[in-house]
């Protein structure tokens, strides 16, 4: 009898079970048409191609097809080619990325920003690192937080408490149950994409400040859409300065790809948050930040 593991059989059985559970997904194949947002070609399983309208895109403003955005991408490629050529710690920081980070920090009225390959990775990396770096850290997480935040919090190994969605009284109760001298982070979103509701950011900051906690706000579904400069709900509500770290994506209203975290750089005598986050392995070991993204994203942000 052959005793080797039969990987094919294992995965076929997993897929069969997923189908039995009704959890097996199929995805339609769409080809976006530059300049005709939100139209796309649907390449059907029957080999037929049909023109469809996509109303569920996260490219909320069609910036991924805006002519100025596309032109900026072309310019960036013509000037510097594609790819970064390596990670920051091996072959230097990409000049366009530094410009983009400066612009993102300015957008959120923060001292510094760091870009990542996606919003998902920025949450995983930032929360995972912050929770791990501060001994005894406790993270308070909204019950409806995005999976990437949950994974980051898990990865940090920090003790965590889940507060009822948008419930500041519950948050206060939970925070009161933890020793005052333990470092605390309150992690939440501004616009919750599944229900479309918005967090009471000022009230959450009130509770966080009362307990001396840092605040970590995911503005993924708000940047580009809310606030006079498109910095999100915190800007709209005039509370950006009260939020310690703002995380967002370049892949939704900005129409491109990538994620970032913006926050305090602090004075030279204090630890710089940007440098702390630079210790994140997933940030340092990824070469996949595309140079063209900088051109696209910067153009999208300037309303190009
Ligand atoms: C709230 C929230 N945070 C983070 C992400 C991840 O962002 P990205 O698509 O850039 O990976 C998403 C993605 O949908 C999201 O909804």
CSV table of C-alpha atoms and ligand atoms in Angstrom, one decimal:
chain,number,residue,atom,x,y,z
A,1,UNK,CA,0.0,0.0,0.0
A,2,UNK,CA,1.3,3.5,-0.9
A,3,UNK,CA,1.6,5.4,2.4
A,4,UNK,CA,2.4,8.8,0.9
A,5,UNK,CA,0.0,11.7,1.6
A,6,UNK,CA,-2.5,12.1,-1.2
A,7,UNK,CA,-2.8,16.0,-1.4
A,8,UNK,CA,-5.1,15.9,-4.4
A,9,UNK,CA,-7.6,13.7,-2.6
A,10,UNK,CA,-7.4,15.9,0.5
A,11,UNK,CA,-8.2,19.0,-1.4
A,12,UNK,CA,-10.9,17.4,-3.5
A,13,UNK,CA,-12.6,16.2,-0.4
A,14,UNK,CA,-12.3,19.7,1.2
A,15,UNK,CA,-13.8,21.3,-1.9
A,16,UNK,CA,-16.6,18.7,-2.0
A,17,UNK,CA,-17.4,19.4,1.6
A,18,UNK,CA,-17.4,23.2,1.0
A,19,UNK,CA,-19.9,22.6,-1.9
A,20,UNK,CA,-22.1,20.4,0.4
A,21,UNK,CA,-22.1,23.2,3.0
A,22,UNK,CA,-23.2,25.7,0.4
A,23,UNK,CA,-20.0,27.7,1.0
A,24,UNK,CA,-18.3,27.1,-2.4
A,25,UNK,CA,-18.0,30.4,-4.4
A,26,UNK,CA,-17.6,31.0,-8.0
A,27,UNK,CA,-16.6,34.4,-9.4
A,28,UNK,CA,-17.7,36.0,-12.6
A,29,UNK,CA,-14.9,37.2,-14.9
A,30,UNK,CA,-15.0,40.9,-15.5
A,31,UNK,CA,-12.9,43.1,-17.8
A,32,UNK,CA,-13.1,46.8,-16.8
A,33,UNK,CA,-13.2,49.3,-19.6
A,34,UNK,CA,-11.0,52.3,-19.1
A,35,UNK,CA,-13.0,55.5,-19.4
A,36,UNK,CA,-16.4,53.8,-19.3
A,37,UNK,CA,-16.8,53.4,-15.5
A,38,UNK,CA,-18.9,51.5,-14.2
A,39,UNK,CA,-19.3,49.4,-17.4
A,40,UNK,CA,-17.4,46.2,-17.8
A,41,UNK,CA,-17.3,43.2,-20.1
A,42,UNK,CA,-18.5,40.0,-18.5
A,43,UNK,CA,-16.7,37.0,-20.0
A,44,UNK,CA,-19.3,34.2,-19.3
A,45,UNK,CA,-18.7,30.5,-18.8
A,46,UNK,CA,-20.5,30.0,-22.1
A,47,UNK,CA,-17.7,31.8,-23.9
A,48,UNK,CA,-20.0,34.8,-24.6
A,49,UNK,CA,-19.0,38.4,-23.7
A,50,UNK,CA,-21.7,40.8,-22.5
A,51,UNK,CA,-21.5,44.4,-21.4
A,52,UNK,CA,-22.6,44.9,-17.8
A,53,UNK,CA,-22.9,47.7,-15.3
A,54,UNK,CA,-21.0,47.0,-12.0
A,55,UNK,CA,-22.8,48.8,-9.1
A,56,UNK,CA,-20.9,47.0,-6.3
A,57,UNK,CA,-17.4,48.2,-7.0
A,58,UNK,CA,-15.3,49.7,-4.2
A,59,UNK,CA,-13.8,52.1,-6.8
A,60,UNK,CA,-16.5,54.4,-5.4
A,61,UNK,CA,-15.5,57.4,-7.5
A,62,UNK,CA,-14.3,55.7,-10.7
A,63,UNK,CA,-10.8,57.2,-10.0
A,64,UNK,CA,-9.2,53.9,-11.2
A,65,UNK,CA,-10.1,55.0,-14.7
A,66,UNK,CA,-9.8,58.8,-14.4
A,67,UNK,CA,-7.7,60.0,-17.3
A,68,UNK,CA,-5.4,62.1,-15.1
A,69,UNK,CA,-4.8,59.1,-12.8
A,70,UNK,CA,-4.0,56.9,-15.8
A,71,UNK,CA,-1.7,59.6,-17.2
A,72,UNK,CA,0.2,59.8,-13.9
A,73,UNK,CA,0.7,56.1,-14.0
A,74,UNK,CA,2.1,56.3,-17.5
A,75,UNK,CA,4.4,59.1,-16.5
A,76,UNK,CA,5.7,57.2,-13.4
A,77,UNK,CA,6.4,54.0,-15.5
A,78,UNK,CA,8.1,56.0,-18.2
A,79,UNK,CA,10.3,57.7,-15.6
A,80,UNK,CA,11.2,54.9,-13.3
A,81,UNK,CA,9.9,51.6,-14.7
A,82,UNK,CA,7.8,49.1,-12.7
A,83,UNK,CA,8.6,47.7,-9.3
A,84,UNK,CA,10.8,49.0,-6.5
A,85,UNK,CA,13.7,46.6,-7.2
A,86,UNK,CA,13.8,45.5,-3.6
A,87,UNK,CA,12.7,46.1,0.0
A,88,UNK,CA,13.6,49.3,1.8
A,89,UNK,CA,16.2,47.8,4.0
A,90,UNK,CA,18.0,46.2,1.0
A,91,UNK,CA,17.9,48.7,-1.8
A,92,UNK,CA,16.7,51.9,-0.3
A,93,UNK,CA,13.4,53.7,0.0
A,94,UNK,CA,11.7,54.6,-3.2
A,95,UNK,CA,11.6,58.3,-3.7
A,96,UNK,CA,8.0,58.4,-5.0
A,97,UNK,CA,6.9,56.4,-2.0
A,98,UNK,CA,8.4,58.9,0.4
A,99,UNK,CA,6.5,61.7,-1.5
A,100,UNK,CA,3.3,59.7,-1.2
A,101,UNK,CA,3.8,59.1,2.5
A,102,UNK,CA,4.4,62.8,3.0
A,103,UNK,CA,1.2,63.6,1.2
A,104,UNK,CA,-0.8,61.0,3.1
A,105,UNK,CA,0.5,62.3,6.4
A,106,UNK,CA,-0.5,65.8,5.4
A,107,UNK,CA,-3.9,64.6,4.2
A,108,UNK,CA,-4.6,63.3,7.7
A,109,UNK,CA,-2.8,66.2,9.5
A,110,UNK,CA,-0.4,63.7,11.0
A,111,UNK,CA,3.4,63.8,11.3
A,112,UNK,CA,4.2,60.7,9.4
A,113,UNK,CA,2.7,57.9,7.3
A,114,UNK,CA,3.8,54.5,6.1
A,115,UNK,CA,2.5,52.7,3.0
A,116,UNK,CA,1.9,49.0,2.7
A,117,UNK,CA,0.9,46.7,-0.1
A,118,UNK,CA,-2.8,46.7,0.9
A,119,UNK,CA,-5.1,48.0,3.5
A,120,UNK,CA,-5.4,44.4,4.8
A,121,UNK,CA,-1.7,44.2,5.3
A,122,UNK,CA,-1.5,47.6,6.9
A,123,UNK,CA,-4.0,46.5,9.6
A,124,UNK,CA,-2.3,43.2,10.1
A,125,UNK,CA,1.1,44.8,10.4
A,126,UNK,CA,0.3,47.9,12.4
A,127,UNK,CA,-2.0,46.3,15.0
A,128,UNK,CA,0.1,43.1,15.2
A,129,UNK,CA,3.3,45.2,15.9
A,130,UNK,CA,1.8,47.8,18.2
A,131,UNK,CA,0.2,45.2,20.4
A,132,UNK,CA,3.3,43.2,20.6
A,133,UNK,CA,5.7,46.0,21.3
A,134,UNK,CA,4.0,47.4,24.3
A,135,UNK,CA,4.4,44.9,27.2
A,136,UNK,CA,1.0,44.2,28.9
A,137,UNK,CA,-0.9,45.9,26.1
A,138,UNK,CA,-4.7,45.4,25.9
A,139,UNK,CA,-6.6,46.0,22.7
A,140,UNK,CA,-10.3,47.0,22.8
A,141,UNK,CA,-11.9,46.0,19.4
A,142,UNK,CA,-15.3,46.9,18.0
A,143,UNK,CA,-17.4,43.8,17.5
A,144,UNK,CA,-17.8,44.5,13.8
A,145,UNK,CA,-14.2,45.3,13.0
A,146,UNK,CA,-12.8,44.1,9.7
A,147,UNK,CA,-11.1,40.7,9.5
A,148,UNK,CA,-7.7,42.4,8.8
A,149,UNK,CA,-7.9,44.2,12.2
A,150,UNK,CA,-9.0,41.0,14.0
A,151,UNK,CA,-6.0,39.1,12.4
A,152,UNK,CA,-3.6,41.9,13.4
A,153,UNK,CA,-4.9,41.9,17.0
A,154,UNK,CA,-4.6,38.1,17.2
A,155,UNK,CA,-1.1,38.3,15.8
A,156,UNK,CA,0.0,40.8,18.4
A,157,UNK,CA,-0.7,38.3,21.2
A,158,UNK,CA,-2.1,41.2,23.3
A,159,UNK,CA,-5.1,40.6,25.5
A,160,UNK,CA,-8.2,41.7,23.8
A,161,UNK,CA,-11.7,42.8,24.7
A,162,UNK,CA,-14.5,43.0,22.2
A,163,UNK,CA,-16.9,45.9,22.8
A,164,UNK,CA,-20.4,45.9,21.4
A,165,UNK,CA,-20.6,47.7,18.1
A,166,UNK,CA,-20.4,51.5,18.5
A,167,UNK,CA,-21.3,51.1,22.2
A,168,UNK,CA,-19.2,53.6,24.1
A,169,UNK,CA,-20.8,52.7,27.5
A,170,UNK,CA,-19.7,49.1,27.0
A,171,UNK,CA,-16.3,50.2,25.9
A,172,UNK,CA,-16.0,52.3,29.1
A,173,UNK,CA,-17.1,49.4,31.2
A,174,UNK,CA,-14.5,47.1,29.7
A,175,UNK,CA,-11.7,49.7,29.9
A,176,UNK,CA,-12.6,50.3,33.6
A,177,UNK,CA,-12.0,46.6,34.3
A,178,UNK,CA,-8.3,46.8,33.2
A,179,UNK,CA,-5.5,48.1,35.4
A,180,UNK,CA,-5.0,51.8,34.6
A,181,UNK,CA,-1.3,51.5,34.0
A,182,UNK,CA,-1.5,48.9,31.2
A,183,UNK,CA,-1.0,50.3,27.7
A,184,UNK,CA,-4.4,50.3,25.9
A,185,UNK,CA,-5.4,50.6,22.2
A,186,UNK,CA,-9.0,51.2,21.0
A,187,UNK,CA,-9.4,49.8,17.5
A,188,UNK,CA,-12.4,50.7,15.4
A,189,UNK,CA,-13.6,51.8,12.0
A,190,UNK,CA,-15.3,55.0,10.8
A,191,UNK,CA,-17.7,53.7,8.1
A,192,UNK,CA,-18.7,50.1,8.6
A,193,UNK,CA,-19.0,48.8,5.0
A,194,UNK,CA,-21.5,46.0,5.7
A,195,UNK,CA,-24.1,48.1,7.5
A,196,UNK,CA,-23.1,51.5,6.3
A,197,UNK,CA,-23.2,53.0,9.8
A,198,UNK,CA,-20.7,55.4,11.2
A,199,UNK,CA,-18.8,55.3,14.5
A,200,UNK,CA,-19.2,58.0,17.1
A,201,UNK,CA,-15.5,58.9,16.9
A,202,UNK,CA,-15.6,61.8,19.3
A,203,UNK,CA,-17.4,59.8,22.0
A,204,UNK,CA,-15.0,56.9,21.5
A,205,UNK,CA,-12.0,59.3,21.9
A,206,UNK,CA,-13.6,60.7,25.1
A,207,UNK,CA,-13.6,57.2,26.6
A,208,UNK,CA,-10.1,56.4,25.2
A,209,UNK,CA,-8.7,59.7,26.6
A,210,UNK,CA,-10.3,59.0,30.0
A,211,UNK,CA,-8.4,55.7,30.2
A,212,UNK,CA,-5.2,57.1,28.6
A,213,UNK,CA,-5.5,54.8,25.5
A,214,UNK,CA,-4.3,55.1,22.0
A,215,UNK,CA,-6.9,55.1,19.3
A,216,UNK,CA,-6.5,53.2,16.0
A,217,UNK,CA,-9.1,54.1,13.3
A,218,UNK,CA,-9.7,52.3,10.1
A,219,UNK,CA,-11.0,54.9,7.5
A,220,UNK,CA,-10.9,52.5,4.6
A,221,UNK,CA,-14.4,53.2,3.5
A,222,UNK,CA,-14.3,56.9,4.2
A,223,UNK,CA,-11.1,58.3,2.6
A,224,UNK,CA,-11.7,60.1,-0.6
A,225,UNK,CA,-15.4,60.5,0.3
A,226,UNK,CA,-15.8,62.4,3.5
A,227,UNK,CA,-14.2,65.5,4.9
A,228,UNK,CA,-13.3,68.7,3.0
A,229,UNK,CA,-10.0,67.2,1.8
A,230,UNK,CA,-11.3,63.6,1.6
A,231,UNK,CA,-9.4,62.5,4.7
A,232,UNK,CA,-12.5,60.7,6.0
A,233,UNK,CA,-15.0,60.9,8.9
A,234,UNK,CA,-12.4,62.0,11.5
A,235,UNK,CA,-11.7,65.1,9.3
A,236,UNK,CA,-15.5,65.6,8.7
A,237,UNK,CA,-16.1,65.5,12.4
A,238,UNK,CA,-13.1,67.7,13.2
A,239,UNK,CA,-11.5,65.0,15.4
A,240,UNK,CA,-8.5,63.9,13.4
A,241,UNK,CA,-6.1,65.3,16.0
A,242,UNK,CA,-7.8,63.2,18.7
A,243,UNK,CA,-7.2,59.9,16.8
A,244,UNK,CA,-3.7,58.5,17.4
A,245,UNK,CA,-3.3,56.4,14.2
A,246,UNK,CA,-5.4,56.5,11.1
A,247,UNK,CA,-5.3,53.5,8.7
A,248,UNK,CA,-6.8,53.5,5.2
A,249,UNK,CA,-6.6,52.1,1.7
A,250,UNK,CA,-5.6,53.4,-1.7
A,251,UNK,CA,-7.8,50.7,-3.3
A,252,UNK,CA,-11.3,52.0,-2.8
A,253,UNK,CA,-12.3,55.7,-3.3
A,254,UNK,CA,-8.7,56.5,-4.5
A,255,UNK,CA,-9.2,53.7,-7.1
A,256,UNK,CA,-5.7,52.2,-6.9
A,257,UNK,CA,-4.1,49.7,-4.6
A,258,UNK,CA,-2.2,49.7,-1.3
A,259,UNK,CA,-2.8,50.7,2.3
A,260,UNK,CA,-1.2,53.0,4.8
A,261,UNK,CA,-1.1,54.1,8.5
A,262,UNK,CA,-0.7,57.8,9.4
A,263,UNK,CA,0.2,59.0,12.9
A,264,UNK,CA,2.5,60.9,15.1
A,265,UNK,CA,6.2,60.9,14.4
A,266,UNK,CA,6.8,62.6,17.8
A,267,UNK,CA,9.9,64.5,18.8
A,268,UNK,CA,13.4,63.1,18.5
A,269,UNK,CA,13.4,62.2,22.2
A,270,UNK,CA,10.3,60.1,21.8
A,271,UNK,CA,9.9,56.8,19.9
A,272,UNK,CA,8.7,57.6,16.3
A,273,UNK,CA,5.6,55.7,15.5
A,274,UNK,CA,6.7,55.5,11.9
A,275,UNK,CA,10.0,53.9,12.9
A,276,UNK,CA,8.2,51.5,15.2
A,277,UNK,CA,6.0,50.4,12.4
A,278,UNK,CA,9.0,50.0,10.2
A,279,UNK,CA,10.0,47.1,12.4
A,280,UNK,CA,7.0,45.2,11.0
A,281,UNK,CA,8.3,42.2,9.0
A,282,UNK,CA,5.6,42.2,6.4
A,283,UNK,CA,6.4,45.8,5.7
A,284,UNK,CA,10.2,45.3,5.4
A,285,UNK,CA,10.1,42.0,3.5
A,286,UNK,CA,7.8,42.9,0.7
A,287,UNK,CA,9.1,44.1,-2.7
A,288,UNK,CA,5.6,44.3,-4.2
A,289,UNK,CA,5.0,48.0,-3.8
A,290,UNK,CA,4.7,49.1,-7.4
A,291,UNK,CA,6.2,52.4,-8.3
A,292,UNK,CA,3.3,53.0,-10.7
A,293,UNK,CA,1.1,53.0,-7.7
A,294,UNK,CA,2.7,56.2,-6.3
A,295,UNK,CA,1.9,58.0,-9.5
A,296,UNK,CA,-1.6,56.8,-9.6
A,297,UNK,CA,-2.4,57.3,-6.0
A,298,UNK,CA,-0.9,60.8,-5.8
A,299,UNK,CA,-2.9,61.8,-8.8
A,300,UNK,CA,-6.1,60.3,-7.4
A,301,UNK,CA,-5.6,62.2,-4.1
A,302,UNK,CA,-5.1,65.5,-5.8
A,303,UNK,CA,-8.5,65.0,-7.4
A,304,UNK,CA,-6.8,64.7,-10.8
B,1,LIG,C1,-12.8,48.0,6.8
B,1,LIG,C2,-11.7,47.5,5.9
B,1,LIG,N1,-10.4,47.6,6.3
B,1,LIG,C3,-9.5,47.1,5.5
B,1,LIG,C4,-9.7,46.5,4.3
B,1,LIG,C5,-8.6,46.0,3.4
B,1,LIG,O1,-8.3,47.0,2.5
B,1,LIG,P1,-7.6,46.6,1.1
B,1,LIG,O2,-8.7,46.2,0.1
B,1,LIG,O3,-6.8,47.7,0.7
B,1,LIG,O4,-6.8,45.4,1.4
B,1,LIG,C6,-11.1,46.4,3.9
B,1,LIG,C7,-11.4,45.8,2.5
B,1,LIG,O5,-12.4,45.7,2.1
B,1,LIG,C8,-12.1,46.9,4.7
B,1,LIG,O6,-13.4,46.8,4.4
